[in-house]
Short mmCIF file of C-alpha atoms in Angstrom, two decimals:
data_model
loop_
_atom_site.label_atom_id
_atom_site.label_comp_id
_atom_site.label_asym_id
_atom_site.label_seq_id
_atom_site.Cartn_x
_atom_site.Cartn_y
_atom_site.Cartn_z
CA MET H 1 0.00 0.00 0.00
CA ARG H 2 1.64 3.24 -1.11
CA PHE H 3 0.66 6.41 0.72
CA GLN H 4 3.68 8.53 -0.16
CA THR H 5 2.11 11.88 0.77
CA LEU H 6 0.04 10.86 3.75
CA TRP H 7 2.41 11.40 6.64
CA ALA H 8 4.47 14.36 5.41
CA ALA H 9 4.16 16.19 8.73
CA SER H 10 6.38 13.66 10.50
CA ALA H 11 9.94 12.63 9.75
CA LEU H 12 9.10 9.12 10.87
CA ILE H 13 5.78 8.73 9.08
CA THR H 14 6.11 9.35 5.39
CA GLY H 15 4.04 6.66 3.71
CA LEU H 16 2.53 3.25 3.54
CA ALA H 17 3.59 0.25 1.39
CA ALA H 18 1.97 -1.94 -1.25
CA CYS H 19 1.05 -4.67 -3.56
CA GLY H 20 -2.31 -9.46 -4.60
CA GLY H 21 -6.05 -12.14 -5.59
CA ALA H 22 -7.63 -15.62 -6.56
CA THR H 23 -10.26 -18.30 -6.95
CA PRO H 24 -10.22 -21.67 -5.24
CA ALA H 25 -8.35 -24.43 -7.01
CA LYS H 26 -9.22 -28.07 -6.50
CA ASP H 27 -6.88 -29.78 -4.05
CA ALA H 28 -5.15 -32.93 -5.10
CA SER H 29 -6.47 -34.89 -2.11
CA ALA H 30 -3.66 -37.41 -1.87
CA ALA H 31 -0.97 -34.75 -2.05
CA ALA H 32 -2.81 -32.57 0.44
CA ALA H 33 -3.20 -35.45 2.89
CA ALA H 34 0.46 -36.34 2.62
CA LEU H 35 1.43 -32.73 3.10
CA ALA H 36 -0.71 -32.40 6.22
CA ALA H 37 0.63 -35.61 7.70
CA SER H 38 4.24 -34.59 7.19
CA THR H 39 3.99 -31.01 8.46
CA PRO H 40 5.60 -30.66 11.88
CA ALA H 41 4.03 -28.69 14.69
CA VAL H 42 6.25 -25.69 15.34
CA ALA H 43 5.95 -23.86 18.64
CA THR H 44 6.40 -20.10 18.38
CA SER H 45 6.95 -17.97 21.45
CA ALA H 46 4.63 -15.15 20.42
CA ALA H 47 1.95 -17.24 18.72
CA SER H 48 0.93 -19.49 21.59
CA HIS H 49 -0.05 -16.75 24.01
CA CYS H 50 -0.90 -13.94 21.57
CA ALA H 51 -3.68 -15.94 19.90
CA ALA H 52 -5.51 -16.52 23.19
CA LEU H 53 -8.12 -13.83 23.84
CA PRO H 54 -10.42 -13.50 26.84
CA PRO H 55 -14.18 -13.27 26.28
CA LEU H 56 -15.59 -9.96 25.17
CA PRO H 57 -16.28 -7.56 28.03
CA THR H 58 -19.77 -7.11 29.44
CA VAL H 59 -21.56 -3.82 28.90
CA PRO H 60 -21.69 -2.06 32.28
CA ALA H 61 -24.96 -0.95 33.81
CA ASP H 62 -23.96 2.72 33.65
CA ALA H 63 -23.16 2.70 29.92
CA ARG H 64 -24.54 5.67 27.99
CA ARG H 65 -26.57 5.26 24.80
CA VAL H 66 -25.98 7.31 21.69
CA THR H 67 -29.75 7.50 21.24
CA ASP H 68 -29.95 9.49 24.48
CA PHE H 69 -28.04 12.25 22.67
CA GLY H 70 -30.38 12.39 19.68
CA ALA H 71 -29.09 9.68 17.34
CA VAL H 72 -31.94 7.92 15.56
CA PRO H 73 -31.17 4.58 13.92
CA ASP H 74 -32.72 3.62 10.59
CA ASP H 75 -33.98 7.10 9.64
CA ASN H 76 -31.33 7.51 6.91
CA LEU H 77 -30.30 10.94 8.29
CA PRO H 78 -26.81 11.91 9.51
CA ASP H 79 -26.15 11.13 13.15
CA ASP H 80 -22.82 12.97 13.42
CA ALA H 81 -24.12 15.78 15.62
CA ALA H 82 -25.59 13.37 18.15
CA ILE H 83 -22.48 11.19 18.16
CA GLY H 84 -20.35 14.31 18.64
CA ARG H 85 -22.48 15.42 21.61
CA ALA H 86 -22.15 12.00 23.18
CA LEU H 87 -18.39 11.85 22.77
CA ALA H 88 -18.02 15.36 24.19
CA ASP H 89 -20.13 14.49 27.24
CA LEU H 90 -18.44 11.22 28.21
CA ALA H 91 -15.70 11.10 30.81
CA PRO H 92 -12.65 8.82 30.66
CA GLY H 93 -13.56 5.22 31.36
CA GLN H 94 -17.20 5.46 30.24
CA TRP H 95 -18.99 3.39 27.58
CA LEU H 96 -21.05 4.59 24.62
CA VAL H 97 -23.49 2.00 23.31
CA PHE H 98 -25.05 2.13 19.84
CA PRO H 99 -28.35 0.20 20.04
CA PRO H 100 -29.07 -2.04 17.03
CA GLY H 101 -29.90 -0.23 13.81
CA ARG H 102 -28.24 1.74 11.01
CA TYR H 103 -26.56 5.07 11.77
CA ILE H 104 -25.34 7.52 9.12
CA GLN H 105 -21.85 8.97 9.42
CA ALA H 106 -21.47 12.00 7.13
CA ARG H 107 -17.90 12.77 8.21
CA SER H 108 -15.08 11.21 10.18
CA ILE H 109 -15.70 10.46 13.84
CA TYR H 110 -12.77 11.06 16.18
CA VAL H 111 -12.55 9.77 19.74
CA ARG H 112 -10.15 12.03 21.68
CA THR H 113 -11.15 11.21 25.26
CA ARG H 114 -8.98 8.51 26.74
CA ASP H 115 -10.28 5.12 27.88
CA LEU H 116 -13.67 5.34 26.20
CA THR H 117 -15.34 2.19 24.93
CA LEU H 118 -17.67 2.19 21.91
CA TRP H 119 -19.98 -0.82 21.75
CA GLY H 120 -21.83 -1.54 18.51
CA ALA H 121 -23.17 -5.10 18.62
CA GLY H 122 -26.06 -5.12 16.14
CA ALA H 123 -25.32 -1.60 14.95
CA VAL H 124 -24.33 -0.55 11.42
CA LEU H 125 -22.34 2.66 11.00
CA HIS H 126 -22.60 3.74 7.37
CA ALA H 127 -20.19 6.42 6.08
CA SER H 128 -21.64 8.52 3.29
CA ASN H 129 -18.63 10.74 2.46
CA PRO H 130 -15.94 9.10 0.29
CA ALA H 131 -13.33 11.70 1.32
CA ASP H 132 -13.91 11.69 5.08
CA HIS H 133 -15.10 8.46 6.66
CA THR H 134 -12.77 7.11 9.32
CA LEU H 135 -13.73 5.96 12.78
CA GLY H 136 -10.65 7.44 14.42
CA LEU H 137 -9.13 6.34 17.72
CA ARG H 138 -7.03 9.31 18.75
CA ALA H 139 -6.54 8.83 22.51
CA PRO H 140 -5.00 6.11 24.67
CA GLY H 141 -7.19 3.27 25.84
CA VAL H 142 -10.00 3.76 23.33
CA LYS H 143 -11.68 0.46 22.46
CA VAL H 144 -14.22 -0.34 19.76
CA TYR H 145 -16.27 -3.53 19.61
CA GLY H 146 -18.86 -5.15 17.42
CA PHE H 147 -19.89 -2.62 14.76
CA GLU H 148 -20.63 -3.34 11.13
CA LEU H 149 -18.98 -0.57 9.12
CA THR H 150 -19.90 0.27 5.54
CA ALA H 151 -18.99 3.22 3.34
CA VAL H 152 -19.58 5.03 0.07
CA THR H 153 -16.36 5.14 -1.97
CA ASP H 154 -15.42 6.77 -5.25
CA GLY H 155 -12.00 5.24 -5.92
CA ARG H 156 -8.79 4.47 -4.13
CA ARG H 157 -7.54 7.18 -1.80
CA SER H 158 -4.57 7.50 0.54
CA ALA H 159 -5.28 9.48 3.71
CA ALA H 160 -5.98 8.33 7.25
CA GLU H 161 -9.45 9.87 7.17
CA GLN H 162 -10.26 7.58 4.24
CA SER H 163 -9.36 4.43 6.19
CA ARG H 164 -12.46 2.92 7.69
CA VAL H 165 -10.89 2.59 11.13
CA SER H 166 -7.72 4.36 12.16
CA ILE H 167 -5.58 4.31 15.29
CA TYR H 168 -3.39 7.35 14.74
CA ARG H 169 -1.11 9.30 17.05
CA GLU H 170 -1.64 12.96 16.26
CA ALA H 171 1.18 15.44 16.80
CA SER H 172 -0.91 17.23 19.43
CA LEU H 173 -1.09 14.14 21.65
CA ARG H 174 1.44 14.65 24.45
CA GLU H 175 1.51 11.05 25.63
CA PRO H 176 1.96 7.65 23.98
CA LEU H 177 -0.99 6.27 22.07
CA THR H 178 -1.36 2.95 23.89
CA GLY H 179 -3.97 0.43 24.94
CA ASN H 180 -6.28 0.63 21.91
CA VAL H 181 -8.49 -2.26 20.84
CA VAL H 182 -10.39 -2.88 17.58
CA ARG H 183 -12.25 -6.15 17.97
CA GLY H 184 -15.15 -7.95 16.38
CA LEU H 185 -15.87 -5.40 13.62
CA ASN H 186 -17.30 -6.29 10.23
CA ILE H 187 -15.82 -3.84 7.72
CA THR H 188 -17.71 -4.68 4.57
CA GLN H 189 -18.92 -3.35 1.26
CA GLY H 190 -22.47 -4.08 2.37
CA THR H 191 -25.21 -5.60 0.26
CA ALA H 192 -26.59 -2.64 -1.70
CA VAL H 193 -24.10 -2.77 -4.57
CA SER H 194 -22.14 -5.88 -5.47
CA SER H 195 -19.19 -3.82 -6.71
CA ALA H 196 -18.99 -1.51 -3.68
CA HIS H 197 -15.98 -1.16 -1.40
CA SER H 198 -15.74 -0.80 2.36
CA ALA H 199 -13.08 1.93 2.53
CA GLY H 200 -11.35 4.34 0.20
CA SER H 201 -8.04 3.48 1.82
CA ALA H 202 -7.15 0.79 4.38
CA GLY H 203 -9.75 -1.19 6.26
CA ILE H 204 -7.84 -0.74 9.55
CA LEU H 205 -4.86 1.62 9.80
CA VAL H 206 -2.44 1.88 12.73
CA VAL H 207 0.05 4.78 12.88
CA GLY H 208 2.31 5.62 15.80
CA ALA H 209 0.54 3.37 18.32
CA SER H 210 1.85 0.83 20.80
CA HIS H 211 0.46 -1.98 22.95
CA PHE H 212 -2.65 -2.49 20.84
CA THR H 213 -4.89 -5.37 19.79
CA ILE H 214 -6.63 -5.85 16.43
CA ALA H 215 -8.61 -9.06 16.75
CA GLU H 216 -11.51 -11.04 15.34
CA ASN H 217 -12.41 -8.46 12.71
CA ALA H 218 -13.59 -9.10 9.17
CA VAL H 219 -12.25 -6.74 6.49
CA ARG H 220 -13.61 -7.09 2.98
CA ARG H 221 -12.93 -5.05 -0.18
CA SER H 222 -11.01 -2.13 1.21
CA LEU H 223 -9.54 -0.32 -1.77
CA ALA H 224 -6.07 -0.40 -0.21
CA ASP H 225 -4.62 -2.72 2.48
CA GLY H 226 -6.89 -4.72 4.71
CA ILE H 227 -4.86 -4.02 7.86
CA HIS H 228 -1.88 -1.67 7.67
CA ILE H 229 0.59 -0.87 10.47
CA THR H 230 3.19 1.88 10.10
CA GLY H 231 4.63 5.04 11.68
CA GLY H 232 6.79 3.28 14.28
CA SER H 233 3.89 1.32 15.77
CA SER H 234 5.06 -1.37 18.16
CA HIS H 235 4.08 -4.07 20.62
CA GLY H 236 0.80 -5.05 19.04
CA ARG H 237 -1.05 -8.15 17.97
CA VAL H 238 -3.15 -8.85 14.90
CA VAL H 239 -4.99 -12.08 15.68
CA GLY H 240 -7.95 -14.03 14.38
CA ASN H 241 -8.94 -11.57 11.66
CA THR H 242 -10.47 -12.47 8.29
CA VAL H 243 -9.46 -10.41 5.24
CA ARG H 244 -10.91 -10.83 1.76
CA GLU H 245 -10.71 -9.26 -1.71
CA THR H 246 -8.69 -6.17 -0.83
CA GLY H 247 -7.06 -3.86 -3.33
CA ASP H 248 -3.59 -4.23 -1.82
CA ASP H 249 -1.71 -6.15 0.89
CA MET H 250 -4.09 -8.00 3.16
CA ILE H 251 -1.93 -7.38 6.25
CA ALA H 252 1.18 -5.19 6.13
CA MET H 253 3.80 -3.81 8.53
CA VAL H 254 5.92 -1.11 6.93
CA THR H 255 8.69 1.21 8.15
CA TYR H 256 9.67 4.26 6.09
CA LEU H 257 12.84 6.27 6.62
CA GLY H 258 11.58 9.52 5.12
CA SER H 259 13.07 11.66 2.39
CA HIS H 260 16.83 12.18 2.07
CA TRP H 261 17.46 9.60 4.78
CA GLN H 262 20.83 8.63 3.30
CA ASP H 263 22.21 12.14 3.82
CA ARG H 264 20.72 12.35 7.30
CA LEU H 265 22.27 9.03 8.24
CA GLN H 266 25.68 10.21 7.11
CA ASN H 267 25.58 13.78 8.44
CA ASP H 268 22.99 14.09 11.21
CA SER H 269 24.21 12.31 14.32
CA ALA H 270 21.02 13.07 16.29
CA TRP H 271 18.87 11.47 13.59
CA ARG H 272 21.27 8.55 13.33
CA ASN H 273 21.05 7.97 17.08
CA SER H 274 17.25 8.08 16.92
CA LEU H 275 17.29 4.79 15.03
CA ASP H 276 17.86 3.04 18.37
CA ARG H 277 14.94 4.55 20.20
CA PRO H 278 11.51 2.91 20.50
CA GLY H 279 9.00 4.14 17.96
CA PHE H 280 11.31 4.49 15.00
CA PHE H 281 10.80 1.08 13.41
CA VAL H 282 7.54 -0.81 13.27
CA SER H 283 8.49 -3.56 15.69
CA ASP H 284 7.33 -6.35 17.96
CA ILE H 285 4.12 -7.22 16.12
CA ALA H 286 2.55 -10.69 16.27
CA VAL H 287 0.37 -11.63 13.29
CA VAL H 288 -1.21 -14.87 14.41
CA GLY H 289 -4.13 -17.06 13.36
CA ASN H 290 -5.52 -14.79 10.64
CA ASP H 291 -7.34 -16.03 7.52
CA VAL H 292 -6.56 -13.89 4.45
CA ALA H 293 -7.47 -14.60 0.84
CA ASP H 294 -8.21 -13.40 -2.66
CA ASN H 295 -6.90 -9.86 -3.00
CA TYR H 296 -6.81 -8.62 -6.58
CA TRP H 297 -3.47 -6.84 -6.15
CA GLY H 298 -0.71 -6.86 -3.58
CA ARG H 299 0.79 -9.41 -1.21
CA GLY H 300 -0.82 -11.56 1.45
CA ILE H 301 1.17 -10.63 4.57
CA ALA H 302 4.02 -8.16 4.08
CA VAL H 303 6.92 -7.10 6.30
CA VAL H 304 8.77 -4.19 4.74
CA GLY H 305 11.58 -2.57 6.73
CA SER H 306 10.18 -3.68 10.09
CA ARG H 307 11.71 -5.59 13.00
CA ASN H 308 10.90 -8.31 15.52
CA ILE H 309 7.84 -9.64 13.67
CA THR H 310 6.08 -12.98 14.10
CA ILE H 311 3.86 -14.32 11.31
CA ALA H 312 2.49 -17.59 12.65
CA ASP H 313 -0.37 -20.02 12.13
CA ASN H 314 -2.06 -17.90 9.46
CA ARG H 315 -4.00 -19.18 6.46
CA VAL H 316 -2.99 -17.33 3.28
CA ARG H 317 -4.80 -18.11 0.02
CA GLY H 318 -5.18 -16.70 -3.45
CA THR H 319 -2.47 -14.08 -3.92
CA SER H 320 -2.68 -13.99 -7.69
CA TYR H 321 -0.27 -11.12 -8.24
CA ALA H 322 2.56 -11.46 -5.71
CA ALA H 323 3.89 -13.32 -2.67
CA ALA H 324 1.74 -14.87 0.02
CA VAL H 325 4.33 -13.69 2.58
CA LEU H 326 6.88 -11.00 1.78
CA VAL H 327 9.91 -9.87 3.77
CA ALA H 328 11.55 -7.01 1.93
CA GLN H 329 13.67 -3.91 1.81
CA GLU H 330 12.57 -1.57 -0.98
CA GLY H 331 14.96 1.19 -1.95
CA GLY H 332 12.41 2.84 -4.20
CA TYR H 333 10.18 3.49 -1.20
CA GLY H 334 12.85 4.46 1.31
CA THR H 335 12.60 1.45 3.59
CA PRO H 336 15.34 -0.16 5.70
CA GLY H 337 16.11 -3.84 5.86
CA PRO H 338 13.82 -5.97 8.07
CA ARG H 339 15.37 -7.79 11.03
CA ASN H 340 14.33 -10.75 13.16
CA VAL H 341 11.24 -12.00 11.29
CA LEU H 342 9.76 -15.40 12.17
CA ILE H 343 7.44 -17.02 9.60
CA SER H 344 6.16 -20.18 11.22
CA GLY H 345 3.34 -22.69 10.94
CA ASN H 346 1.45 -20.91 8.16
CA ASP H 347 -0.80 -22.66 5.63
CA ILE H 348 -0.15 -21.13 2.19
CA ALA H 349 -1.82 -22.07 -1.10
CA ARG H 350 -2.89 -20.78 -4.52
CA VAL H 351 -0.09 -18.36 -5.26
CA GLN H 352 0.01 -16.67 -8.69
CA ASN H 353 -1.92 -19.45 -10.39
CA THR H 354 -5.57 -18.34 -10.19
CA THR H 355 -7.79 -15.37 -11.00
CA PRO H 356 -9.24 -13.12 -8.29
CA PRO H 357 -12.93 -13.77 -7.58
CA PHE H 358 -13.54 -10.02 -7.45
CA VAL H 359 -11.98 -7.42 -9.75
CA PRO H 360 -13.23 -3.79 -9.76
CA ALA H 361 -14.83 -2.48 -12.91
CA GLY H 362 -12.15 -1.09 -15.21
CA TRP H 363 -9.29 -2.74 -13.32
CA LYS H 364 -6.79 -4.40 -15.62
CA LEU H 365 -5.08 -7.33 -13.95
CA PRO H 366 -1.30 -6.93 -14.17
CA PRO H 367 0.90 -9.96 -14.85
CA PRO H 368 2.17 -11.79 -11.75
CA THR H 369 5.43 -10.62 -10.22
CA GLY H 370 7.11 -14.03 -10.17
CA HIS H 371 7.60 -13.84 -6.40
CA GLY H 372 7.94 -17.05 -4.48
CA ALA H 373 5.11 -18.00 -2.17
CA VAL H 374 7.47 -16.69 0.50
CA GLU H 375 9.61 -13.93 -1.00
CA ILE H 376 12.69 -12.39 0.61
CA HIS H 377 14.46 -9.59 -1.23
CA ALA H 378 16.22 -6.24 -1.01
CA ILE H 379 15.64 -4.27 -4.20
CA GLN H 380 15.83 -0.91 -6.00
CA ASN H 381 18.97 0.30 -4.24
CA ALA H 382 21.33 2.77 -5.90
CA ALA H 383 24.92 1.67 -6.33
CA GLY H 384 26.06 4.82 -4.55
CA ASP H 385 24.02 3.87 -1.47
CA LEU H 386 25.47 0.38 -1.40
CA ALA H 387 28.99 1.86 -1.39
CA LYS H 388 28.37 3.72 1.90
CA PRO H 389 28.94 1.46 4.94
CA LEU H 390 26.36 3.11 7.20
CA VAL H 391 23.72 3.10 4.49
CA PHE H 392 24.52 -0.46 3.45
CA ASP H 393 24.13 -1.64 7.04
CA LEU H 394 20.71 -0.02 7.40
CA LEU H 395 19.59 -1.50 4.09
CA SER H 396 20.74 -5.00 4.95
CA LEU H 397 18.12 -7.64 5.70
CA ARG H 398 19.09 -10.00 8.53
CA GLY H 399 17.50 -12.70 10.60
CA VAL H 400 14.55 -14.41 8.87
CA ALA H 401 13.28 -17.90 9.76
CA VAL H 402 10.84 -19.67 7.43
CA GLN H 403 10.00 -22.70 9.51
CA GLY H 404 7.32 -25.36 9.64
CA ASN H 405 5.05 -23.90 6.96
CA ARG H 406 2.81 -25.77 4.50
CA VAL H 407 3.10 -24.41 0.96
CA GLU H 408 1.18 -25.83 -1.99
CA GLN H 409 -0.39 -24.95 -5.35
CA VAL H 410 2.25 -22.38 -6.29
CA ALA H 411 2.99 -21.36 -9.88
CA THR H 412 6.50 -20.17 -9.02
CA ASP H 413 8.92 -21.09 -6.21
CA GLY H 414 7.98 -22.15 -2.73
CA VAL H 415 10.55 -19.84 -1.12
CA ARG H 416 12.62 -17.43 -3.18
CA MET H 417 15.40 -15.23 -1.86
CA GLY H 418 17.59 -12.59 -3.42
CA ALA H 419 15.85 -11.44 -6.60
CA ASP H 420 17.51 -8.19 -7.78
CA THR H 421 19.50 -8.09 -4.52
CA ALA H 422 23.15 -7.07 -4.15
CA PRO H 423 25.57 -9.64 -2.66
CA ASN H 424 25.76 -9.71 1.13
CA LEU H 425 22.65 -7.58 1.55
CA ILE H 426 20.69 -10.57 2.94
CA ASN H 427 22.11 -12.77 5.70
CA GLU H 428 21.15 -15.04 8.58
CA VAL H 429 18.19 -16.79 6.96
CA LEU H 430 16.81 -20.19 7.99
CA TRP H 431 14.57 -22.44 5.89
CA ALA H 432 13.62 -25.41 8.05
CA ASP H 433 10.97 -28.14 8.27
CA ASN H 434 8.72 -26.71 5.56
CA ARG H 435 6.47 -28.98 3.53
CA PHE H 436 5.95 -28.21 -0.15
CA ALA H 437 3.61 -29.73 -2.75
CA GLN H 438 2.44 -28.80 -6.25
CA VAL H 439 5.18 -26.20 -6.72
CA GLY H 440 5.77 -24.96 -10.27
CA GLY H 441 9.37 -23.84 -9.70
CA LEU H 442 11.85 -24.85 -7.03
CA ALA H 443 10.81 -25.51 -3.46
CA LEU H 444 13.77 -23.35 -2.34
CA ARG H 445 15.47 -20.89 -4.65
CA ASN H 446 18.50 -19.01 -3.35
CA LEU H 447 19.68 -16.41 -5.84
CA LEU H 448 22.54 -15.37 -3.55
CA PRO H 449 24.66 -18.53 -3.31
CA GLY H 450 28.07 -18.33 -1.77
CA THR H 451 27.37 -15.28 0.40
CA GLY H 452 26.71 -17.04 3.68
CA SER H 453 23.08 -16.06 3.45
CA ALA H 454 20.99 -19.11 4.39
CA ARG H 455 20.72 -22.39 6.23
CA CYS H 456 18.45 -25.22 5.07
CA ARG H 457 17.32 -28.34 6.90
CA GLY H 458 14.38 -30.70 7.07
CA ASN H 459 12.43 -29.39 4.07
CA LEU H 460 10.33 -31.78 1.97
CA LEU H 461 8.84 -31.48 -1.51
CA ASN H 462 6.12 -34.04 -2.20
CA GLY H 463 7.54 -36.04 0.69
CA GLN H 464 11.12 -36.03 -0.56
CA PRO H 465 14.05 -34.11 0.96
CA VAL H 466 14.84 -30.77 -0.68
CA ALA H 467 18.38 -29.75 -1.50
CA GLY H 468 18.91 -26.00 -1.33
CA ALA H 469 21.77 -23.62 -2.07
CA CYS H 470 22.47 -22.90 1.59
CA THR H 471 25.90 -22.22 3.07
CA LEU H 472 25.31 -21.29 6.72
CA ALA H 473 26.66 -23.97 9.04
CA ALA H 474 24.35 -23.26 11.99
CA ASP H 475 20.85 -21.95 12.60
CA PRO H 476 20.69 -18.17 12.99
CA VAL H 477 18.91 -16.88 16.08
CA VAL H 478 15.48 -15.60 15.07
CA THR H 479 12.90 -14.94 17.79
CA GLY H 480 10.26 -12.84 16.07
CA ALA H 481 8.07 -10.52 18.14
CA ARG H 482 9.19 -9.87 21.69
CA LEU H 483 5.83 -9.49 23.34
CA ASN H 484 3.99 -10.18 26.54
CA CYS H 485 0.58 -10.58 24.97
CA ALA H 486 -1.01 -11.32 28.33
CA ALA H 487 -0.38 -7.68 29.17
CA LEU H 488 -1.97 -6.33 25.98
CA PRO H 489 -5.50 -4.91 26.02
CA SER H 490 -8.31 -7.04 24.66
#
């Protein structure tokens, strides 16, 4: 998802990243059964406790109702004034309940009082303005549960206010944006028009937040990413969500360095030292137990320039254009090299070999990228940048484990590493205990042989051991997200 102009006000937040779609293919039952039987169970430190969620909270007896402030469901008239009165009247810690029915949102709704809870079980919040339709969490501790969210759209857009839900740290906020929850929402195109979309931009956008939970939501047909995390967001979990038919990456975590970062790295010691502080990189995110499928452009789950990421136990299907899982550094978009990314226990199928079930009117499907089902690369870097040691180090991609995944029905390679990548720019990669079937290319393709880049062990293709071009003698240490999910809000 590319939002190059969206975050120009901040040196750390300059954009969002991009690029998927498909129809079901018939499984070869014997191959699928053999693949399932041979796939090892891989324990991941972040996955086991991050996927567990407590029951939804109970609405307290003193909860306020939006109808008490003048909102009238099902009258097809804007309810913004009433919602605004309610939000202005509530004190920190209170609940605002939307009784069942359809409410009209004519402009973005922003929640700027900390620790409020919005409860929308049975309620539909319909946004009628294509340019201004976010439900914006702008204070710590704001939680949103249970709404169905629909929207009128007029084409792909790129601003936070055009994401259907946004957790966004504004410059005026003088404290960390922490403790936010988006859970149990249905972000959908609705039923009125079969070609409609649910958001002009991302379905759920997270910018500059920490210690957050995005769980058990359904996102369908956002024009950009389904769930997008950027702006130095950290210590969050994305668990148990369903994403379908989006116009870009289904889940993405992207770090941007901003404009002229190479010069700043070389000449601005204060900026260079800021790389080590929390909130610079998107980091410590667990993406666990999600079910994503059938985008018409983009990747399935993407890690671009981010660090300490776990992608575990997800089901990824139908990425017709690009990789099911991408770990990348992209020079053309000013991103650093990812570090410490664990890709474990995922079930991946139908990569670049089917047609998306939904394609917008007038959209011309581009040819597939040729990515592997799991793609690792560092691309679009200028030779002059690669010649500068400090810049080269920040661009380098280190510490990726692709372990215990099931990968089948792939037109290209199962795992591909190093396409258009300079020597020594990728290192400390592990491919272990993966099970491949029905792969059109190689199960493992290393385009950087002889650089000490990867270690291979225990991989099988159609039940037979896979030989890979791997030169590392020992497993690199890759931990993924460093999270205490028990302490995260839910």
